[in-house]
Short mmCIF file of C-alpha atoms and ligand atoms in Angstrom, two decimals:
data_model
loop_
_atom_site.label_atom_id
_atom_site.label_comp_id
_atom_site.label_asym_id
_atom_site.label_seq_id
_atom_site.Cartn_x
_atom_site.Cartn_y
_atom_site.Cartn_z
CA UNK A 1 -80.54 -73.81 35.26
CA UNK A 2 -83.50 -71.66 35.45
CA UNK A 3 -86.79 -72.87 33.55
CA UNK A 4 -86.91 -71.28 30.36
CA UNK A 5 -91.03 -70.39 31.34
CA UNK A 6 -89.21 -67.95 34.32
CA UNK A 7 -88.43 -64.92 33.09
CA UNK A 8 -87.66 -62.61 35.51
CA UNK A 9 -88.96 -58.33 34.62
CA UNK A 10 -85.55 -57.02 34.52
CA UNK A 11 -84.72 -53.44 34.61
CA UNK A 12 -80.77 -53.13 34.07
CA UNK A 13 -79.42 -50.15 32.33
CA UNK A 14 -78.34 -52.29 28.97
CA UNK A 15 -78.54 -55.16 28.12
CA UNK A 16 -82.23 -54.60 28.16
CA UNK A 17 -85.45 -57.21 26.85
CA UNK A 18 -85.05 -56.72 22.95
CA UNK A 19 -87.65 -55.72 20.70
CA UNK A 20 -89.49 -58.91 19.60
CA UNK A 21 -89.00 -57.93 15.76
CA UNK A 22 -85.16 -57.72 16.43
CA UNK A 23 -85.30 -61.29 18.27
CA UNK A 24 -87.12 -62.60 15.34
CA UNK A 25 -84.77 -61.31 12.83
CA UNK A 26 -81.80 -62.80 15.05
CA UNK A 27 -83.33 -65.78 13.31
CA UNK A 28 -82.66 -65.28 9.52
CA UNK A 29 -80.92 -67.39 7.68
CA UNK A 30 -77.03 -66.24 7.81
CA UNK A 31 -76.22 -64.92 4.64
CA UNK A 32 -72.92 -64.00 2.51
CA UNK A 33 -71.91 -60.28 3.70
CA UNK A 34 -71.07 -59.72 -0.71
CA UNK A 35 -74.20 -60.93 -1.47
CA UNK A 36 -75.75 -57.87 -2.99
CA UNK A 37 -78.80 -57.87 -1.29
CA UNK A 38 -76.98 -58.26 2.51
CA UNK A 39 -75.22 -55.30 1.01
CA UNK A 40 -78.53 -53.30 0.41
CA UNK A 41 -79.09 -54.39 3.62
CA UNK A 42 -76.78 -53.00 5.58
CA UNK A 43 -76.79 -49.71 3.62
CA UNK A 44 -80.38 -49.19 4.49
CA UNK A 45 -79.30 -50.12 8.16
CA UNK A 46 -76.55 -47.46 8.23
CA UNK A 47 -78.94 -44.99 7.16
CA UNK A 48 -82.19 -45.61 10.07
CA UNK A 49 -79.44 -45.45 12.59
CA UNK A 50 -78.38 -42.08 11.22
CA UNK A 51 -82.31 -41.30 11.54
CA UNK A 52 -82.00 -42.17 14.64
CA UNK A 53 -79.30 -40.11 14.94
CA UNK A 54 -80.60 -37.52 13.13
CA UNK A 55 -77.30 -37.13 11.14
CA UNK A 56 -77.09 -37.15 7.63
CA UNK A 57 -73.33 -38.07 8.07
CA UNK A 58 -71.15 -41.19 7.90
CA UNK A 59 -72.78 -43.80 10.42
CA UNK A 60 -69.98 -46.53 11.58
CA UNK A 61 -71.09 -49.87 13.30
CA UNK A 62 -68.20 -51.32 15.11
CA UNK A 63 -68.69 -54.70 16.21
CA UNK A 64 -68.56 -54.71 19.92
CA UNK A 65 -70.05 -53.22 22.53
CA UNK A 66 -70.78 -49.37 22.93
CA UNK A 67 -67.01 -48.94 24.79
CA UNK A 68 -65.21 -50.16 21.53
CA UNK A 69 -66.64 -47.48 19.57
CA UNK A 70 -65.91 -45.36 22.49
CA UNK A 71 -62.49 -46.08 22.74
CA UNK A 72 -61.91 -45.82 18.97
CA UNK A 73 -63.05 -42.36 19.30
CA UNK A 74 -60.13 -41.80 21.49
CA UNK A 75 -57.48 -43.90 19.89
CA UNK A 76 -58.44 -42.17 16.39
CA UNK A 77 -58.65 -38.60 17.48
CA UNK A 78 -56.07 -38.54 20.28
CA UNK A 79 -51.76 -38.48 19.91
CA UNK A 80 -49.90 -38.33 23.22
CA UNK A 81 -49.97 -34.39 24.24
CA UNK A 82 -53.50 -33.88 22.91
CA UNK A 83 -55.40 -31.43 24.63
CA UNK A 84 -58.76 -32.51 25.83
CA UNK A 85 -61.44 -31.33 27.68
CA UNK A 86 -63.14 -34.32 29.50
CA UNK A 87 -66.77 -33.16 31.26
CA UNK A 88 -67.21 -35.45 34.26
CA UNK A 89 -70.51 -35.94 36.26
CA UNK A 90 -70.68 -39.42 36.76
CA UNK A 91 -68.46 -42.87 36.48
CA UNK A 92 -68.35 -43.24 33.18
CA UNK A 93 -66.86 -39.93 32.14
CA UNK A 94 -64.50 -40.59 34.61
CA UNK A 95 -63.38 -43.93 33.44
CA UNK A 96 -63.25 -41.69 29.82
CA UNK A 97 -60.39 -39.61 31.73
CA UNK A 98 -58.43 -42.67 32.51
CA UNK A 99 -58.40 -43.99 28.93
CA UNK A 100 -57.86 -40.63 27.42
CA UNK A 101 -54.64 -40.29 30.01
CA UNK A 102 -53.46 -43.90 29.29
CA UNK A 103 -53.46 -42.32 25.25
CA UNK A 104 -50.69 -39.36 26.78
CA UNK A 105 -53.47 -37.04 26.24
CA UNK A 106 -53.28 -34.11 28.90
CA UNK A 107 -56.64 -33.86 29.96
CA UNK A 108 -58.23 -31.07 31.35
CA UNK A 109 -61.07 -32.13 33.86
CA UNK A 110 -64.38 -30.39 34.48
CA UNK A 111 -65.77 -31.86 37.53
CA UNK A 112 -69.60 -31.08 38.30
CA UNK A 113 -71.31 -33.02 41.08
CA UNK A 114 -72.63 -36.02 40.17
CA UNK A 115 -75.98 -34.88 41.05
CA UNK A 116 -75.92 -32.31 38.24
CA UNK A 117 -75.23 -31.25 34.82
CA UNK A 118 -72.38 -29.44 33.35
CA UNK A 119 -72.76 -25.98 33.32
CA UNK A 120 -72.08 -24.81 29.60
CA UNK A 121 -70.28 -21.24 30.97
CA UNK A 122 -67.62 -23.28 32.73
CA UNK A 123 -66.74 -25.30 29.21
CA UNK A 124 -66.62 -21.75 27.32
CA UNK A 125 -64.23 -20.37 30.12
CA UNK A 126 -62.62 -23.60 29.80
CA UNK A 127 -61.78 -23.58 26.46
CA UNK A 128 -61.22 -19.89 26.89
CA UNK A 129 -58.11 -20.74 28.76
CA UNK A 130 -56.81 -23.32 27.16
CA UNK A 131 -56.96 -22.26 23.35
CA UNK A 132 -55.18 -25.91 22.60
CA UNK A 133 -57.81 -27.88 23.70
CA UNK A 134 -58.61 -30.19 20.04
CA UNK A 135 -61.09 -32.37 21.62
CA UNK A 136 -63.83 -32.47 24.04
CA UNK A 137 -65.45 -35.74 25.50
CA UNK A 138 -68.75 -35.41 27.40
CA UNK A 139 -71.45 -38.30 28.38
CA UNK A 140 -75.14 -37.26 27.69
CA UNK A 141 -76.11 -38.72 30.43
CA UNK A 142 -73.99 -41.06 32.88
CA UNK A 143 -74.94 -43.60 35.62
CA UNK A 144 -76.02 -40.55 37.50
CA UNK A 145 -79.17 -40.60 35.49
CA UNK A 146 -78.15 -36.80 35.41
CA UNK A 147 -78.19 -35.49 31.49
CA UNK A 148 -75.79 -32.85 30.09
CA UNK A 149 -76.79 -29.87 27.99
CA UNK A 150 -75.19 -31.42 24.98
CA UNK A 151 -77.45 -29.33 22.38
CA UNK A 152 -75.13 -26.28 23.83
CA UNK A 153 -71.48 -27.82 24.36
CA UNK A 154 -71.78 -28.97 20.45
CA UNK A 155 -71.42 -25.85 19.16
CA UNK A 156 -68.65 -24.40 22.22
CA UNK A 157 -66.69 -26.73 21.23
CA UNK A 158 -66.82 -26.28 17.39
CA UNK A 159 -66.56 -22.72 17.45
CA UNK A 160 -63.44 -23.11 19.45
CA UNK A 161 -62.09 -25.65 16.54
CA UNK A 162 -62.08 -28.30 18.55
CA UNK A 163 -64.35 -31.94 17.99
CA UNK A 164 -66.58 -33.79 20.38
CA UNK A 165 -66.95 -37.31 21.66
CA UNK A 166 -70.26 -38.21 22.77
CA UNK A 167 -71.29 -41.04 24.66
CA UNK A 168 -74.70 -41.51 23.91
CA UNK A 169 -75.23 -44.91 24.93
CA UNK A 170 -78.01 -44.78 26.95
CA UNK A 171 -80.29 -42.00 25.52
CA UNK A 172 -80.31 -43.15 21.48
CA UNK A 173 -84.15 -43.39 20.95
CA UNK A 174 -84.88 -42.25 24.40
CA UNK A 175 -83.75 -38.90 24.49
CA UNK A 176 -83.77 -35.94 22.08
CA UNK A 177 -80.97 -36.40 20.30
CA UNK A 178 -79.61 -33.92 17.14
CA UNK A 179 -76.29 -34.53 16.13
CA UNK A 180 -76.57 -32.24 13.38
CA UNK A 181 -78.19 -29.60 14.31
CA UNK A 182 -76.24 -30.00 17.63
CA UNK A 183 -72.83 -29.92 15.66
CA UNK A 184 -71.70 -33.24 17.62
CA UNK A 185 -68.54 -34.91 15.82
CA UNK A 186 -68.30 -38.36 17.04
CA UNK A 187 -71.69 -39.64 19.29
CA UNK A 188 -71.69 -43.12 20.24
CA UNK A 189 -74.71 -45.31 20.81
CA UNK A 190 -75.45 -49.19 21.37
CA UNK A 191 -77.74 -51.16 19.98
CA UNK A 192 -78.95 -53.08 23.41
CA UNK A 193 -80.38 -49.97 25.17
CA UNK A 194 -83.35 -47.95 24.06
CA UNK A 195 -82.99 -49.36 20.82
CA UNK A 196 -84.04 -52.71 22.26
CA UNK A 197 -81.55 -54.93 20.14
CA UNK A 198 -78.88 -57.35 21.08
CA UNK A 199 -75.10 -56.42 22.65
CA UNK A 200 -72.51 -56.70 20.35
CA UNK A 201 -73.01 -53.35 17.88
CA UNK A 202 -71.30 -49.82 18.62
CA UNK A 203 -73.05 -47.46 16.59
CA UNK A 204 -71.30 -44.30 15.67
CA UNK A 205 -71.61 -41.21 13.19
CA UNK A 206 -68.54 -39.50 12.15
CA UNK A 207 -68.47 -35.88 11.51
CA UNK A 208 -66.05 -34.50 8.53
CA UNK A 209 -64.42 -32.58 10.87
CA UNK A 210 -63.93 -35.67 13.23
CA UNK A 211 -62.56 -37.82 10.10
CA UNK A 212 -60.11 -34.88 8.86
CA UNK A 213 -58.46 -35.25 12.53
CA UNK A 214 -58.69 -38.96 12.37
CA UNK A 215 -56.33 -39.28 9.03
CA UNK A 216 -54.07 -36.30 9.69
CA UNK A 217 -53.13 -38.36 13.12
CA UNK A 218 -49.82 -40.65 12.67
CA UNK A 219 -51.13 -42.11 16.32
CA UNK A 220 -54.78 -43.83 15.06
CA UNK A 221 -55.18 -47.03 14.71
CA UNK A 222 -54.52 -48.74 11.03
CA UNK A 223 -54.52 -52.23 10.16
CA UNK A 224 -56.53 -52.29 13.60
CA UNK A 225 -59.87 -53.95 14.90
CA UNK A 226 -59.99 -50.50 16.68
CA UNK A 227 -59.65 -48.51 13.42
CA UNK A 228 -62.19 -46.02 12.29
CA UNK A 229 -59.80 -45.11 9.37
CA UNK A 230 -60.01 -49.54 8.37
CA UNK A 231 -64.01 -48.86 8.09
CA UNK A 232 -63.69 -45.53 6.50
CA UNK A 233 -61.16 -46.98 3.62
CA UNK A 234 -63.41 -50.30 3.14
CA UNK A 235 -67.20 -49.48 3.55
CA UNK A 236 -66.91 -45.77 2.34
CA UNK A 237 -64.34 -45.95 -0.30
CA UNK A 238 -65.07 -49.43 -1.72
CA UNK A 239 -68.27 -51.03 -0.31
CA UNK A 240 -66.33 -53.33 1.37
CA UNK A 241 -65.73 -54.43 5.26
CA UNK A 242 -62.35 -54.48 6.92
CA UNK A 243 -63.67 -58.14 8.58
CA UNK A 244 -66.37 -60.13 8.00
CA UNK A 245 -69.84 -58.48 9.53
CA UNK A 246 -71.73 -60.10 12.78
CA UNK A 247 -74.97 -60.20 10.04
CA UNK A 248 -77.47 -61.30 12.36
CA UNK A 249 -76.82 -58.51 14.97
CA UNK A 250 -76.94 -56.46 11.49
CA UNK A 251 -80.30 -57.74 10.85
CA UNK A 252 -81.33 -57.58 14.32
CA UNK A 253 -80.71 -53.62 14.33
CA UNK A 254 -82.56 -53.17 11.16
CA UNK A 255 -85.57 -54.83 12.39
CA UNK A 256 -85.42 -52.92 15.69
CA UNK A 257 -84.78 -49.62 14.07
CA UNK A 258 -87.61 -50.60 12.08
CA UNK A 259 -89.57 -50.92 15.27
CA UNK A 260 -88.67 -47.72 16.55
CA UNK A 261 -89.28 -45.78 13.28
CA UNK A 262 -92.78 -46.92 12.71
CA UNK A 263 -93.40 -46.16 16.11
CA UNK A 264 -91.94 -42.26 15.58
CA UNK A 265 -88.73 -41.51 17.08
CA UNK A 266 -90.47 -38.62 19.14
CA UNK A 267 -93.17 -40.90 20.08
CA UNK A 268 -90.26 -43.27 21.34
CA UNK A 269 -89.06 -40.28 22.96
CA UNK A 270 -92.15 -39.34 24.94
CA UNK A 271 -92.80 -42.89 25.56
CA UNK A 272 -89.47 -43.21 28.11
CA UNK A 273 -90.04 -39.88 29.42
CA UNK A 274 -93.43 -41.14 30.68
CA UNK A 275 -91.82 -44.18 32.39
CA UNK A 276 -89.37 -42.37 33.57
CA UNK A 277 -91.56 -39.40 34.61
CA UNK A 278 -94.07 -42.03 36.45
CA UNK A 279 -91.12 -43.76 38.31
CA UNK A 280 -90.34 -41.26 39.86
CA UNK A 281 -93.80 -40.13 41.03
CA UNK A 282 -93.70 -43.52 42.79
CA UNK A 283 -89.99 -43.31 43.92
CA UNK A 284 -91.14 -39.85 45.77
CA UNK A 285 -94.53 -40.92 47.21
CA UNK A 286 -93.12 -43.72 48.92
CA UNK A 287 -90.95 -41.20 50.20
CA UNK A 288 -87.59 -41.75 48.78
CA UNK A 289 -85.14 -38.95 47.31
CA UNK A 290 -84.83 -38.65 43.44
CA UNK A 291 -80.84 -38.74 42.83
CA UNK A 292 -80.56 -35.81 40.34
CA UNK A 293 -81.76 -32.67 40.41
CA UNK A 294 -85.31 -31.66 38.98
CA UNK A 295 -84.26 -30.28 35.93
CA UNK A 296 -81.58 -32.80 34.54
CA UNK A 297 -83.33 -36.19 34.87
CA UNK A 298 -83.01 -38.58 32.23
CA UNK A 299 -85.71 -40.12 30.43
CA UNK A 300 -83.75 -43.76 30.28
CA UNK A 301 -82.38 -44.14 33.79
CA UNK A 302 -83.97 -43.19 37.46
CA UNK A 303 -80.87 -43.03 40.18
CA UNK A 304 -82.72 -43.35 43.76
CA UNK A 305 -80.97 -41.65 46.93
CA UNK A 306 -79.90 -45.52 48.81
CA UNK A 307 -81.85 -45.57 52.39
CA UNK A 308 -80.09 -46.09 55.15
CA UNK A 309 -79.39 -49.44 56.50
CA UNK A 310 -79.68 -51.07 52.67
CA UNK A 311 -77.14 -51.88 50.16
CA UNK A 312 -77.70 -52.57 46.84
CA UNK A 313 -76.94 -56.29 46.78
CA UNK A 314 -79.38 -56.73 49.84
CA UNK A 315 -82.00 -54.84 47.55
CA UNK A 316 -81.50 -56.86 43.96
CA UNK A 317 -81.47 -59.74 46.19
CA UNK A 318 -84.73 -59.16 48.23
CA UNK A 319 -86.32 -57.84 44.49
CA UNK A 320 -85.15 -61.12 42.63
CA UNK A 321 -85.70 -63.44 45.41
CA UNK A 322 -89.09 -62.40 45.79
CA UNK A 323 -90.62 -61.09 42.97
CA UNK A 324 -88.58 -62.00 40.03
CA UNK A 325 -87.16 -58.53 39.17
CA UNK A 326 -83.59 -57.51 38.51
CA UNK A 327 -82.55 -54.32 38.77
CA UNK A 328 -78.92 -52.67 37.58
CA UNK A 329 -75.53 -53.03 39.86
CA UNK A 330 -75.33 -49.58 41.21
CA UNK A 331 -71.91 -47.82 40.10
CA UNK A 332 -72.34 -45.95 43.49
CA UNK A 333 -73.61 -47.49 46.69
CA UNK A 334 -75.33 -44.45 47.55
CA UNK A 335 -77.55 -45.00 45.08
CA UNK A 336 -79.78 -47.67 42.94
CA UNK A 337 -80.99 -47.27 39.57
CA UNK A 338 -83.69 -48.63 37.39
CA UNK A 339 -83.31 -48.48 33.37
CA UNK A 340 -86.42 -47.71 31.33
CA UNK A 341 -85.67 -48.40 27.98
CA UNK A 342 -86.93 -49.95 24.75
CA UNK A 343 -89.39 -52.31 26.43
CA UNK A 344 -89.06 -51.75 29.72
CA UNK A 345 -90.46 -47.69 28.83
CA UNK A 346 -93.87 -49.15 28.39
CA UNK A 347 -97.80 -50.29 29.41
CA UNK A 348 -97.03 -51.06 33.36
CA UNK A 349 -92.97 -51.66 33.36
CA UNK A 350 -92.87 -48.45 35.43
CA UNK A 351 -95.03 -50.38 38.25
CA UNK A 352 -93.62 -53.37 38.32
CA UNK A 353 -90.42 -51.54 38.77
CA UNK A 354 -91.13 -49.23 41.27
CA UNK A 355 -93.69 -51.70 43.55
CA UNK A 356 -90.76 -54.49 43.45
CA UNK A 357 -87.76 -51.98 44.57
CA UNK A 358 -90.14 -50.05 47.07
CA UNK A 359 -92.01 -53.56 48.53
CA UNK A 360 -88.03 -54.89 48.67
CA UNK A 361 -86.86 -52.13 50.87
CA UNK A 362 -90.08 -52.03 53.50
CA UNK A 363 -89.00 -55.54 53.22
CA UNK A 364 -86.02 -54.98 54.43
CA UNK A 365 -87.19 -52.64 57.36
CA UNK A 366 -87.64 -49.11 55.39
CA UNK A 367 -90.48 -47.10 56.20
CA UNK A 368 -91.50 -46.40 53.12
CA UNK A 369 -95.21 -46.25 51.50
CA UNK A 370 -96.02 -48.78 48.93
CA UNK A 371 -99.46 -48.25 48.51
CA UNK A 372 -98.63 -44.50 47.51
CA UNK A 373 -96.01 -45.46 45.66
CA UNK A 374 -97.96 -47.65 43.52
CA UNK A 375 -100.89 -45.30 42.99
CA UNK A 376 -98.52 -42.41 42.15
CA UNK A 377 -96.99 -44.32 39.42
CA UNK A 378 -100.87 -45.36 37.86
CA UNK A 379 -101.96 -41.88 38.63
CA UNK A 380 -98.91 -40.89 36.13
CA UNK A 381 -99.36 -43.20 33.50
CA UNK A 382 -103.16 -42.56 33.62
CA UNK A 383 -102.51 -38.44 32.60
CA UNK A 384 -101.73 -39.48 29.71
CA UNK A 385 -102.97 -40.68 26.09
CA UNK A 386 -101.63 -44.10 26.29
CA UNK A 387 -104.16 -45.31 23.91
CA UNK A 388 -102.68 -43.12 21.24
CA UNK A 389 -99.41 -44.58 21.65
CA UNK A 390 -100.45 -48.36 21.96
CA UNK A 391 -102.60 -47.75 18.62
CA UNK A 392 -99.55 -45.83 16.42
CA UNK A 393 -96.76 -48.88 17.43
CA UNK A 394 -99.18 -51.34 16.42
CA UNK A 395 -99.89 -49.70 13.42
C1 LIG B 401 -74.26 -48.64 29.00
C2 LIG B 401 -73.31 -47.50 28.87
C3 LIG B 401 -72.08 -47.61 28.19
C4 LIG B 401 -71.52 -48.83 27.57
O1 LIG B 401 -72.10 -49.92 27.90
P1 LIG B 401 -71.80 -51.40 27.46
O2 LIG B 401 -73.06 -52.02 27.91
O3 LIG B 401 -70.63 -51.80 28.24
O4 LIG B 401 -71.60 -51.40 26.01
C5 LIG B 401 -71.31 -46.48 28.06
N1 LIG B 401 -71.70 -45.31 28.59
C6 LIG B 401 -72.84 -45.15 29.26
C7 LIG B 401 -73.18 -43.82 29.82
C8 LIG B 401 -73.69 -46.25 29.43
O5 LIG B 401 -74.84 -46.09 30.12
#
């Protein structure tokens, strides 16, 4: 076993180091989930995530990780011969497909490079030409660290009739994020990514469009751990939960909503897209390539072009064997990625990221520039009014 004193910086996409108010509050003494005031408590919870959502509608916490609420999305909205529209630009939207086939949906496929976002025109013409489409699925942004105009295929899809599924695991409190005002039916977030809670939550809001579909299709789930309808009949109709509630992850997400609120949400927001912004400063003065296109980059994740002669375990290894840094498995071997989220979006993360991965690859025989590298990334975080941010989270 490692000594407890070592802890290594690590920069994985999710799981990611929680807040320190939602480790405390891991803590709490485990209470009864009728008690009234755990009750109170979890009703105030459900309605900071929808804050965070920025959704005024039903918020659903499934208790797993982000992929259960995911795939109760599909299960609930989908009947074999379903027409959806999947948008695919990276490996999780692809892995979407597979489900959403395994369900005898017949998916339609919009493939965009994974360098890129999807192009809003081809989902119109999409759902132009097939007018039975009832469902599109789209990622905000997958492991390409590529986002997807979201704020425009919200309101394709629901003036064609048909609802959305949004996986918006990694850009909840890190991104912009409307689901209202982007008239997204089903977006689905996690609670160990910018959050900065533990895994083990899927949090979800539920449009009224999404729920008519849900109970008008003999295929959902009932009488299921994957049943949205089971939450909808218990917490909604009675106050009540289909199965007993994991309360300390329940607390956990309170406190680090909590954390995240008092800090702003579009503080939080400006906060990643610094780190993320000074990464890749540092990525491209070492000389590396940025993996997606100017334009599209995400806030939460940087993707780096792989150099030649490198593969990613040789790189995590080289980073964790010698400076105690752990970087995400790349979905891709063309690429490596580095998360920036909750923590890990602050004060000198972005360095320590960017010095480890670039030091580990001149390591490894790269030419690449650390001293540039470095500087670009302090020159970044120096533009701007970090003082001002330090001072409102403490506050
Ligand atoms: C992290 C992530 C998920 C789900 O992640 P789990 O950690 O398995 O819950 C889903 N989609 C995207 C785009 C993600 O980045």
């Amino acid at each position: 076993m490692p000594s407890p004193r070592v802890q290594p910086f690590t920069f994985s996409v999710g799981p990611v180091t929680a807040s320190p108010e939602a480790l405390v509050a891991l803590s709490a003494p485990i209470g009864y989930d009728y008690d009234p005031v755990y009750l109170d408590t979890y009703e105030r919870t459900l309605a900071k995530v929808g804050e965070l959502f920025q959704s005024a509608g039903d918020i659903v916490l499934m208790q797993g990780e982000a992929l259960l609420g995911l795939e109760a999305a599909a299960r609930g909205l989908v009947r074999p011969g379903t027409e959806v529209l999947n948008l695919v630009n990276g490996t999780y939207a692809r892995l979407y497909g597979e489900l959403l086939r395994a369900l005898g949906a017949r998916v339609h496929e919009i493939d965009a490079p994974d360098d890129d976002a999807i192009d809003p025109a081809d989902v119109a013409r999409a759902l132009e030409q097939h007018a039975g489409i009832e469902v599109v699925a789209v990622v905000h942004c997958d492991s390409t660290a590529a986002c997807n105009p979201i704020a425009e295929i919200g309101p394709l899809a629901r003036s064609h009739g048909a609802v959305t599924i949004v996986d918006a695991v990694p850009t909840l409190g890190g991104m912009e994020l409307k689901v209202d005002e982007w008239q997204l039916d089903v977006c689905v977030s996690a609670a160990h990514k910018c959050i900065g809670a533990t895994p083990g939550l899927a949090l979800m809001t539920v449009s009224d469009a999404a729920w008519a579909r849900i109970e008008a299709n003999p295929a959902a789930p009932r009488r299921s751990y994957l049943s949205l309808l089971d939450w909808r009949a218990a917490w909604f109709g009675q106050r009540r939960f289909p199965h007993t509630t994991a309360c300390s992850l329940v607390l956990s997400l309170e406190a680090a909503c909590d954390a995240v609120l008092r800090e702003g949400l579009d503080a939080s927001i400006a906060r990643h897209a610094l780190a993320a912004r000074a990464a890749r400063a540092g990525f491209r003065a070492a000389g590396l390539e940025i993996w997606a296109r100017d334009g599209v980059q995400a806030n939460t994740i940087t993707a780096v072009r792989m150099p030649d002669g490198v593969t990613d375990e040789s790189l995590r290894a080289r980073m964790r064997g010698a400076y105690g840094v752990v970087m995400h498995r790349t979905p891709d071997s063309r690429q490596f990625r580095i998360g920036h989220m909750g923590m890990t979006a602050s004060s000198l993360y972005p360095l320590v990221a960017v010095g480890a991965a670039v030091q580990s690859l001149s390591d490894l025989g790269v030419d690449v520039d650390v001293g540039a590298a470095t500087a670009a990334v302090l020159a970044e975080l120096a533009a701007a009014d970090q003082a001002e941010a330090v001072g409102r989270s403490g506050a």
